[in-house]
Amino acid sequence: MLHFVITIGCAVPGIMASCTIRNERERRATAMLAPFMPCGAKIPVISLFAGAFFDDAGWVSFLMYFSGIVLIFLGALLVNKIAGYKARKSFFIIELPEYKVPSLLGAFKSMCSRGRAYIVKAATIILLCNTTVQIMQTFTWNFQVAGTADVSILASIASPFAYLLVPVAGVLSWQFAAAAVTGFIAKENVAGTLAVCFAGLENLIDTEELALMEGAGTEVAGIMAITKVAALAYLMFNLYTPPCFAAICAMNAEMKSGKWVWGGIGLQLGIGFTVAYLVYTIGTLITAPAALDIRAALAGLAAIVVMVLVVSLLIANTKKQMKTEYALNSSNGNGYAVSK
């Protein structure tokens, strides 16, 4: 549980804290599920949609964190089914050193080391990705300054992904798709990208503080032109789909398995899409049934059915392997199977 609490501040140290777990499968599952807790980078996104569509209602933030906790528990059950982890007690033992007065020199060296690591990361991966996005927002494919954002490179790249968000947001909008894509670089980019891509929002959202201007909530909601249900679904999609690149790199470092990393990304994407789809579809059926796009709803349902079938096949394959292990060990006279 400590790892998930740490993730509230930032997903990277929360994932890295899983290294204290001795059991390999539990460590990998923890690293995979920790990003479901909304971190500090997601707070500007929560604040933006809560302020624009729900009058700064406190229940929005509470719901996001509570949903993250629920998804962690459900995800753990699902990972155990897929991985075939047998229920058994797992203990965490740590030897506490003798308490001593902290060394200021040691603390300073540790601070410099961690600060240097962050600066190196910020000056390479994050800077490169943000620069690329800014260039794509500014220029067309002919490398001419885009007159409007609709003809930019980013718009042309994001447009195909916009169709995937129709079952979630209820509208075909490349702006929402672009914001979701840039969110994989850093989740706070969602708010900044929306401010840049939607004409008029640059004056209503402070792109430096990533916060709404005072009293601008109603205007922002009007420019985005989506319902409250769609706003809530889109918010949950961004919170529960795969985290930023830095967190994914941390997952890769702790899991030490490409198969588990890609499996974790697939699980996060599937759960995030499913939660957002259910929120939008059920919410729209309750509040405004006539506004629901039946074709988009059926397409989203088909995607979820495919994901359920894939998970079912993985679980069935795991059960088959477990039966084979038991059979082999029984034939050897052990009477039980040894979990790898």
Coordinates of C-alpha atoms in Angstrom, one line a residue, residues 99-291:
Y99 CA 18.9 5.7 14.3
K100 CA 21.6 8.4 13.9
V101 CA 21.7 12.1 13.5
P102 CA 21.3 12.9 9.8
S103 CA 24.4 14.0 8.0
L104 CA 24.0 17.4 6.3
L105 CA 26.8 16.5 3.8
G106 CA 25.2 13.2 3.0
A107 CA 21.8 14.8 2.5
F108 CA 23.4 17.5 0.2
K109 CA 25.1 14.8 -1.9
S110 CA 21.9 12.8 -2.2
M111 CA 20.0 16.0 -3.2
C112 CA 22.6 16.9 -5.8
S113 CA 22.6 13.3 -7.2
R114 CA 18.8 13.2 -7.5
G115 CA 18.6 16.7 -8.9
R116 CA 21.2 15.9 -11.5
A117 CA 19.3 12.8 -12.6
Y118 CA 16.0 14.8 -13.0
I119 CA 17.8 17.6 -14.9
V120 CA 19.3 15.1 -17.3
K121 CA 16.0 13.5 -17.9
A122 CA 14.2 16.8 -18.3
A123 CA 16.9 18.1 -20.7
T124 CA 16.7 15.0 -22.9
I125 CA 13.5 13.0 -23.2
I126 CA 10.9 15.5 -21.8
L127 CA 12.5 18.5 -23.6
L128 CA 12.8 16.7 -26.9
C129 CA 9.2 15.5 -26.8
N130 CA 7.8 18.9 -25.8
T131 CA 9.8 20.6 -28.5
T132 CA 8.5 18.1 -31.1
V133 CA 4.9 18.8 -30.1
Q134 CA 5.4 22.5 -30.2
I135 CA 6.9 22.3 -33.7
M136 CA 4.0 20.1 -34.9
Q137 CA 1.5 22.6 -33.5
T138 CA 3.2 25.5 -35.3
F139 CA 4.0 24.2 -38.8
T140 CA 2.2 22.4 -41.6
W141 CA 3.7 19.4 -43.5
N142 CA 5.2 22.0 -45.9
F143 CA 7.1 23.5 -43.0
Q144 CA 5.1 26.7 -43.3
V145 CA 3.6 28.4 -40.3
A146 CA 0.1 27.1 -39.8
G147 CA -2.6 29.8 -40.2
T148 CA -4.8 27.8 -37.8
A149 CA -4.3 24.8 -35.6
D150 CA -6.6 22.8 -37.8
V151 CA -4.0 22.6 -40.6
S152 CA -1.0 21.9 -38.4
I153 CA 1.0 18.7 -38.4
L154 CA -0.4 17.8 -35.0
A155 CA -3.9 18.1 -36.3
S156 CA -3.3 15.7 -39.2
I157 CA -1.6 13.2 -36.9
A158 CA -4.2 13.4 -34.2
S159 CA -7.2 13.2 -36.5
P160 CA -7.2 9.4 -36.9
F161 CA -7.0 8.9 -33.2
A162 CA -10.0 11.2 -32.8
Y163 CA -12.2 8.3 -34.1
L164 CA -11.1 6.2 -31.2
L165 CA -12.3 8.8 -28.7
V166 CA -15.8 9.2 -30.1
P167 CA -17.2 6.3 -27.9
V168 CA -15.6 8.2 -24.9
A169 CA -16.2 11.9 -25.6
G170 CA -19.2 11.6 -27.9
V171 CA -17.6 14.0 -30.5
L172 CA -15.1 13.8 -33.3
S173 CA -12.4 16.2 -32.1
W174 CA -8.8 16.1 -33.1
Q175 CA -8.1 18.6 -30.2
F176 CA -9.1 16.0 -27.6
A177 CA -7.1 13.4 -29.4
A178 CA -4.0 15.6 -29.5
A179 CA -4.3 16.4 -25.8
A180 CA -4.6 12.7 -25.0
V181 CA -1.5 11.8 -27.1
T182 CA 0.6 14.6 -25.6
G183 CA -0.5 13.4 -22.2
F184 CA 1.7 10.4 -22.6
I185 CA 4.7 12.7 -22.5
A186 CA 3.5 14.3 -19.3
K187 CA -0.1 14.3 -18.1
E188 CA -0.1 18.0 -17.3
N189 CA 0.3 18.5 -21.1
V190 CA -3.3 17.6 -21.5
A191 CA -4.4 21.0 -20.1
G192 CA -1.7 22.9 -22.0
T193 CA -2.5 21.2 -25.3
L194 CA -6.2 21.9 -25.0
A195 CA -5.5 25.5 -24.3
V196 CA -3.4 25.7 -27.5
C197 CA -5.5 23.7 -29.8
F198 CA -9.0 25.1 -29.0
A199 CA -9.3 28.7 -30.4
G200 CA -10.1 31.0 -27.6
L201 CA -8.9 28.9 -24.7
E202 CA -5.4 30.5 -24.7
N203 CA -7.0 33.5 -23.0
L204 CA -9.0 31.5 -20.5
I205 CA -6.3 29.0 -19.3
D206 CA -3.0 30.1 -17.8
T207 CA -0.6 27.8 -19.8
E208 CA 2.2 28.5 -17.3
E209 CA 0.3 27.6 -14.2
L210 CA -2.1 25.2 -16.1
A211 CA -5.1 26.7 -14.3
L212 CA -8.4 28.3 -15.3
M213 CA -8.6 32.0 -15.2
E214 CA -11.0 33.2 -12.5
G215 CA -14.6 32.9 -13.6
A216 CA -13.7 31.4 -17.0
G217 CA -15.2 27.9 -16.4
T218 CA -18.5 28.5 -18.3
E219 CA -16.7 29.9 -21.3
V220 CA -14.2 27.0 -21.4
A221 CA -17.1 24.5 -21.3
G222 CA -18.8 26.3 -24.1
I223 CA -15.7 26.3 -26.3
M224 CA -15.1 22.6 -25.7
A225 CA -18.7 21.9 -26.5
I226 CA -19.1 18.6 -24.8
T227 CA -21.6 17.4 -22.1
K228 CA -20.7 17.0 -18.4
V229 CA -20.9 13.3 -18.8
A230 CA -18.5 13.4 -21.7
A231 CA -16.1 15.7 -19.8
L232 CA -16.1 13.2 -16.8
A233 CA -15.5 10.3 -19.2
Y234 CA -12.7 12.0 -21.0
L235 CA -11.1 13.0 -17.7
M236 CA -11.1 9.4 -16.5
F237 CA -9.7 8.2 -19.8
N238 CA -6.7 10.5 -19.4
L239 CA -6.2 9.6 -15.8
Y240 CA -6.3 5.8 -16.1
T241 CA -4.7 5.1 -19.5
P242 CA -0.9 4.5 -19.5
P243 CA 1.1 7.2 -17.6
C244 CA 3.9 9.5 -18.9
F245 CA 7.0 8.2 -20.6
A246 CA 9.1 8.6 -17.5
A247 CA 6.7 6.3 -15.5
I248 CA 6.8 3.8 -18.3
C249 CA 10.6 3.8 -18.3
A250 CA 10.4 3.3 -14.5
M251 CA 8.1 0.3 -15.1
N252 CA 10.5 -1.1 -17.6
A253 CA 13.4 -0.7 -15.1
E254 CA 11.5 -2.5 -12.3
M255 CA 9.8 -5.2 -14.3
K256 CA 12.9 -6.2 -16.3
S257 CA 10.7 -7.8 -18.9
G258 CA 9.5 -6.4 -22.2
K259 CA 6.5 -8.8 -22.1
W260 CA 5.3 -7.5 -18.7
V261 CA 5.8 -3.9 -19.7
W262 CA 3.8 -4.2 -22.9
G263 CA 1.2 -6.2 -21.0
G264 CA 1.0 -3.5 -18.4
I265 CA 0.5 -0.8 -21.0
G266 CA -2.2 -2.9 -22.7
L267 CA -3.9 -3.5 -19.3
Q268 CA -3.9 0.3 -18.5
L269 CA -5.1 1.3 -21.9
G270 CA -7.9 -1.3 -21.8
I271 CA -9.1 -0.4 -18.3
G272 CA -8.9 3.3 -19.0
F273 CA -10.9 3.0 -22.2
T274 CA -13.5 0.6 -20.6
V275 CA -14.1 2.8 -17.6
A276 CA -14.4 6.0 -19.8
Y277 CA -16.8 4.1 -22.2
L278 CA -19.0 2.9 -19.4
V279 CA -19.2 6.3 -17.8
Y280 CA -20.1 8.1 -21.0
T281 CA -22.5 5.5 -22.4
I282 CA -24.4 4.8 -19.1
G283 CA -24.3 8.5 -18.1
T284 CA -25.7 9.6 -21.5
L285 CA -28.4 6.9 -21.5
I286 CA -29.5 8.3 -18.1
T287 CA -29.2 12.0 -18.8
A288 CA -29.8 12.4 -22.6
P289 CA -30.5 9.1 -24.4
A290 CA -31.2 10.9 -27.8
A291 CA -27.7 12.3 -27.8

